[in-house]
CSV table of C-alpha atoms in Angstrom, one decimal:
chain,number,residue,atom,x,y,z
A,1181,UNK,CA,99.5,106.1,134.3
A,1182,UNK,CA,100.8,104.4,131.2
A,1183,UNK,CA,98.8,103.2,128.2
A,1184,UNK,CA,100.3,100.8,125.6
A,1185,UNK,CA,99.1,99.6,122.2
A,1186,UNK,CA,100.1,96.0,121.5
A,1187,UNK,CA,99.9,94.8,117.9
A,1188,UNK,CA,98.9,91.2,117.0
A,1189,UNK,CA,102.5,90.6,116.2
A,1190,UNK,CA,103.6,91.6,119.7
A,1191,UNK,CA,105.0,95.1,118.9
A,1192,UNK,CA,104.4,97.5,121.8
A,1193,UNK,CA,103.9,101.2,121.4
A,1194,UNK,CA,103.8,103.5,124.4
A,1195,UNK,CA,100.8,105.7,123.6
A,1196,UNK,CA,101.5,108.0,126.6
A,1197,UNK,CA,105.3,108.3,125.9
A,1198,UNK,CA,107.0,111.1,124.0
A,1199,UNK,CA,108.0,111.5,120.4
A,1200,UNK,CA,111.5,110.5,121.4
A,1201,UNK,CA,110.5,107.3,123.1
A,1202,UNK,CA,107.6,106.0,121.0
A,1203,UNK,CA,106.8,106.3,117.3
A,1204,UNK,CA,103.0,105.9,118.0
A,1205,UNK,CA,101.3,108.2,120.5
A,1206,UNK,CA,97.7,109.1,121.5
A,1207,UNK,CA,97.5,112.9,121.8
A,1208,UNK,CA,95.7,114.5,124.8
A,1209,UNK,CA,92.0,113.7,125.0
A,1210,UNK,CA,92.0,110.9,122.4
A,1211,UNK,CA,91.4,108.1,124.8
A,1212,UNK,CA,88.4,109.6,126.6
A,1213,UNK,CA,85.9,107.4,124.8
A,1214,UNK,CA,87.5,104.1,126.0
A,1215,UNK,CA,85.1,103.5,128.9
A,1216,UNK,CA,82.0,101.3,129.3
A,1217,UNK,CA,78.8,102.2,127.6
A,1218,UNK,CA,76.2,101.5,130.2
A,1219,UNK,CA,72.4,101.4,130.0
A,1220,UNK,CA,69.7,100.4,132.5
A,1221,UNK,CA,66.2,99.0,132.3
A,1222,UNK,CA,64.8,101.3,135.0
A,1223,UNK,CA,61.2,101.1,136.1
A,1224,UNK,CA,59.1,104.1,137.1
A,1225,UNK,CA,57.3,103.9,140.4
A,1226,UNK,CA,53.7,105.1,140.0
A,1227,UNK,CA,53.0,108.1,142.2
A,1228,UNK,CA,56.5,108.4,143.4
A,1229,UNK,CA,59.7,110.2,142.4
A,1230,UNK,CA,62.6,108.3,141.0
A,1231,UNK,CA,62.9,104.9,139.6
A,1232,UNK,CA,63.7,101.3,140.5
A,1233,UNK,CA,67.1,100.9,139.1
A,1234,UNK,CA,67.4,98.2,136.5
A,1235,UNK,CA,70.4,95.9,135.8
A,1236,UNK,CA,73.4,97.6,134.2
A,1237,UNK,CA,74.0,96.5,130.7
A,1238,UNK,CA,77.2,97.2,128.8
A,1239,UNK,CA,77.1,97.7,125.1
A,1240,UNK,CA,80.0,97.8,122.7
A,1241,UNK,CA,82.5,100.6,122.8
A,1242,UNK,CA,83.0,102.5,119.5
A,1243,UNK,CA,85.2,105.6,119.6
A,1244,UNK,CA,87.3,107.5,117.0
A,1245,UNK,CA,90.9,107.8,118.2
A,1246,UNK,CA,93.4,109.9,116.3
A,1247,UNK,CA,96.9,108.5,116.7
A,1248,UNK,CA,100.1,110.5,116.1
A,1249,UNK,CA,102.9,108.7,114.3
A,1250,UNK,CA,106.4,110.2,114.5
A,1251,UNK,CA,109.8,109.1,113.2
A,1252,UNK,CA,113.2,110.6,112.5
A,1253,UNK,CA,113.3,110.0,108.8
A,1254,UNK,CA,110.8,109.6,106.0
A,1255,UNK,CA,111.7,106.0,105.4
A,1256,UNK,CA,111.3,105.2,109.1
A,1257,UNK,CA,107.9,106.8,109.2
A,1258,UNK,CA,106.8,104.8,106.2
A,1259,UNK,CA,107.7,101.6,108.0
A,1260,UNK,CA,106.0,102.6,111.2
A,1261,UNK,CA,102.9,103.7,109.3
A,1262,UNK,CA,102.7,100.4,107.4
A,1263,UNK,CA,103.2,98.4,110.6
A,1264,UNK,CA,100.5,100.4,112.4
A,1265,UNK,CA,98.0,100.1,109.6
A,1266,UNK,CA,98.6,96.3,109.3
A,1267,UNK,CA,97.9,95.9,113.0
A,1268,UNK,CA,94.2,96.8,112.7
A,1269,UNK,CA,91.7,94.3,111.4
A,1270,UNK,CA,88.0,94.6,110.9
A,1271,UNK,CA,85.9,92.7,113.5
A,1272,UNK,CA,85.8,89.0,112.6
A,1273,UNK,CA,88.7,89.3,110.1
A,1274,UNK,CA,91.8,89.0,112.3
A,1275,UNK,CA,93.3,89.2,115.7
A,1276,UNK,CA,92.7,92.2,117.9
A,1277,UNK,CA,94.9,95.1,118.9
A,1278,UNK,CA,95.3,95.2,122.6
A,1279,UNK,CA,95.1,98.6,124.4
A,1280,UNK,CA,96.7,98.1,127.8
A,1281,UNK,CA,96.1,100.5,130.6
A,1282,UNK,CA,98.5,100.6,133.6
A,1283,UNK,CA,96.4,102.3,136.2
A,1284,UNK,CA,96.6,102.6,140.0
A,1285,UNK,CA,94.1,99.7,140.3
A,1286,UNK,CA,96.0,97.3,138.1
A,1287,UNK,CA,96.7,96.4,134.5
A,1288,UNK,CA,93.6,96.4,132.3
A,1289,UNK,CA,93.3,95.4,128.6
A,1290,UNK,CA,90.8,96.3,125.8
A,1291,UNK,CA,90.7,93.9,122.9
A,1292,UNK,CA,90.0,96.2,119.9
A,1293,UNK,CA,89.3,96.0,116.2
A,1294,UNK,CA,88.7,98.7,113.6
A,1295,UNK,CA,84.9,99.4,113.2
A,1296,UNK,CA,85.6,100.4,109.6
A,1297,UNK,CA,88.6,100.5,107.2
A,1298,UNK,CA,91.2,103.1,108.1
A,1299,UNK,CA,91.1,106.2,106.0
A,1300,UNK,CA,93.4,106.6,103.0
A,1301,UNK,CA,96.5,108.7,103.2
A,1302,UNK,CA,96.6,112.5,103.0
A,1303,UNK,CA,100.3,112.6,102.1
A,1304,UNK,CA,102.9,109.9,101.3
A,1305,UNK,CA,104.4,109.0,104.7
A,1306,UNK,CA,107.9,108.7,103.3
A,1307,UNK,CA,107.8,112.4,102.6
A,1308,UNK,CA,107.0,113.4,106.1
A,1309,UNK,CA,108.3,113.1,109.7
A,1310,UNK,CA,104.9,112.8,111.3
A,1311,UNK,CA,101.3,111.9,110.4
A,1312,UNK,CA,98.0,111.5,112.1
A,1313,UNK,CA,95.9,108.4,111.6
A,1314,UNK,CA,92.2,108.3,112.8
A,1315,UNK,CA,90.9,104.8,113.8
A,1316,UNK,CA,87.3,104.1,114.7
A,1317,UNK,CA,88.1,101.7,117.6
A,1318,UNK,CA,85.6,98.9,118.1
A,1319,UNK,CA,85.6,96.9,121.4
A,1320,UNK,CA,82.7,94.3,121.2
A,1321,UNK,CA,83.1,93.2,124.8
A,1322,UNK,CA,82.4,96.7,126.1
A,1323,UNK,CA,84.7,96.2,129.0
A,1324,UNK,CA,88.4,96.0,130.0
A,1325,UNK,CA,89.6,92.7,131.4
A,1326,UNK,CA,92.1,92.4,134.2
A,1327,UNK,CA,95.0,90.0,134.6
A,1328,UNK,CA,94.3,86.3,134.7
A,1329,UNK,CA,94.3,84.6,138.1
A,1330,UNK,CA,95.0,80.9,138.4
A,1331,UNK,CA,94.5,78.8,141.5
A,1332,UNK,CA,94.1,75.2,142.6
A,1333,UNK,CA,92.4,73.4,145.5
A,1334,UNK,CA,89.9,75.5,147.4
A,1335,UNK,CA,89.6,78.7,145.5
A,1336,UNK,CA,87.7,81.8,146.7
A,1337,UNK,CA,87.0,84.4,144.0
A,1338,UNK,CA,86.1,88.0,144.9
A,1339,UNK,CA,84.5,90.1,142.3
A,1340,UNK,CA,85.5,93.7,142.4
A,1341,UNK,CA,84.5,94.2,138.8
A,1342,UNK,CA,81.3,95.3,137.0
A,1343,UNK,CA,79.9,92.0,135.6
A,1344,UNK,CA,79.5,88.4,136.5
A,1345,UNK,CA,82.6,86.2,136.7
A,1346,UNK,CA,82.3,82.8,135.2
A,1347,UNK,CA,85.6,81.0,135.8
A,1348,UNK,CA,87.3,78.4,133.6
A,1349,UNK,CA,88.5,74.9,134.6
A,1350,UNK,CA,91.7,73.6,133.0
A,1351,UNK,CA,92.9,70.1,133.6
A,1352,UNK,CA,94.5,67.0,132.2
A,1353,UNK,CA,94.5,63.5,133.6
A,1354,UNK,CA,92.0,62.0,135.9
A,1355,UNK,CA,89.6,64.9,136.4
A,1356,UNK,CA,87.3,64.5,139.3
A,1357,UNK,CA,84.5,66.1,141.3
A,1358,UNK,CA,84.1,69.9,141.4
A,1359,UNK,CA,82.1,71.6,144.1
A,1360,UNK,CA,80.6,75.0,143.3
A,1361,UNK,CA,79.7,77.9,145.6
A,1362,UNK,CA,76.1,76.6,146.1
A,1363,UNK,CA,77.4,73.1,147.0
A,1364,UNK,CA,76.3,71.7,143.6
A,1365,UNK,CA,78.7,69.2,142.2
A,1366,UNK,CA,79.7,67.8,138.8
A,1367,UNK,CA,82.4,65.5,137.6
A,1368,UNK,CA,85.2,66.3,135.1
A,1369,UNK,CA,86.0,63.3,132.9
A,1370,UNK,CA,89.5,61.9,132.5
A,1371,UNK,CA,91.3,63.5,129.5
A,1372,UNK,CA,94.7,62.8,127.9
A,1373,UNK,CA,95.5,66.4,126.9
A,1374,UNK,CA,95.0,69.8,128.6
A,1375,UNK,CA,91.3,70.7,128.3
A,1376,UNK,CA,89.4,73.9,129.2
A,1377,UNK,CA,85.8,74.1,130.4
A,1378,UNK,CA,84.4,77.6,130.5
A,1379,UNK,CA,81.6,77.8,133.1
A,1380,UNK,CA,79.8,80.5,131.2
A,1381,UNK,CA,76.5,79.0,130.2
A,1382,UNK,CA,77.0,80.3,126.6
A,1383,UNK,CA,80.3,78.4,126.4
A,1384,UNK,CA,79.9,75.2,128.6
A,1385,UNK,CA,80.1,72.0,126.5
A,1386,UNK,CA,80.0,69.3,129.2
A,1387,UNK,CA,76.7,67.8,130.2
A,1388,UNK,CA,75.7,67.9,133.8
A,1389,UNK,CA,77.8,71.0,134.6
A,1390,UNK,CA,76.2,73.5,137.0
A,1391,UNK,CA,77.2,77.0,135.7
A,1392,UNK,CA,77.8,79.3,138.6
A,1393,UNK,CA,79.1,82.8,138.7
A,1394,UNK,CA,80.2,85.4,141.2
A,1395,UNK,CA,78.2,88.6,141.1
A,1396,UNK,CA,79.9,92.1,141.4
A,1397,UNK,CA,80.7,92.8,145.0
A,1398,UNK,CA,80.3,89.2,146.2
A,1399,UNK,CA,82.6,86.2,146.6
A,1400,UNK,CA,82.3,82.6,145.6
A,1401,UNK,CA,84.3,79.5,146.5
A,1402,UNK,CA,85.0,76.4,144.4
A,1403,UNK,CA,86.7,73.2,145.3
A,1404,UNK,CA,88.6,71.5,142.5
A,1405,UNK,CA,90.4,68.2,142.5
A,1406,UNK,CA,94.1,67.6,142.2
A,1407,UNK,CA,95.3,68.3,138.7
A,1408,UNK,CA,92.6,70.9,138.0
A,1409,UNK,CA,93.2,74.7,138.1
A,1410,UNK,CA,90.6,77.4,138.0
A,1411,UNK,CA,91.2,80.6,136.0
A,1412,UNK,CA,89.4,83.9,135.9
A,1413,UNK,CA,89.6,87.6,135.1
A,1414,UNK,CA,87.7,90.6,136.3
A,1415,UNK,CA,86.1,93.0,133.9
A,1416,UNK,CA,85.5,96.7,134.5
A,1417,UNK,CA,83.9,99.6,132.7
A,1418,UNK,CA,86.4,102.1,134.0
A,1419,UNK,CA,90.0,100.9,133.9
A,1420,UNK,CA,91.4,104.5,134.5
A,1421,UNK,CA,90.9,104.6,138.3
């Protein structure tokens, strides 16, 4: 298994590498908190043991991770330290750091911010060859997303993740009629430039659109016209399997 940290500028650090192969590492045990935070609204059954399980709800992930920075000269460490520190933004103030997990089940990514400003320095980095930096990692989505799938025509989506999948429609040109899993239809208008319509009811902007999703463990089939593609990702609470 391999875990990488990708900065907003596209610099990739191999967190599971060695001091000789990567200047930024995550020591043993530091990534244990990067899993879904689940709660359920269970209902007690009067006069009986157990509960009626409620729907799983995933809150944000917030976990302190101590990173190990290593270089072969003080000047090099000072540069790595500055680059690493600049990569982290507070939520809402910049682009995320991506923590990418290469697991047996696929490649999964967490979009992460700093929950609070990084601590000040204990020592001047240029006077050292290594330093530890603690970051309170904040992942508002609470889940890891998989790779993006993109298909055209008649598209069947299977949901092996942990939450609903609302796909996106991307098109330019004539548009046309879309048929959802239930058989409900709506029409995409003609557009001159590439346009995206997210079918998530919190994101949909086109009137008359029937927002349909694929529940975990189920499949759904859409039919989209020529010139339209459908995109989606799965999301999981445990990307480590």
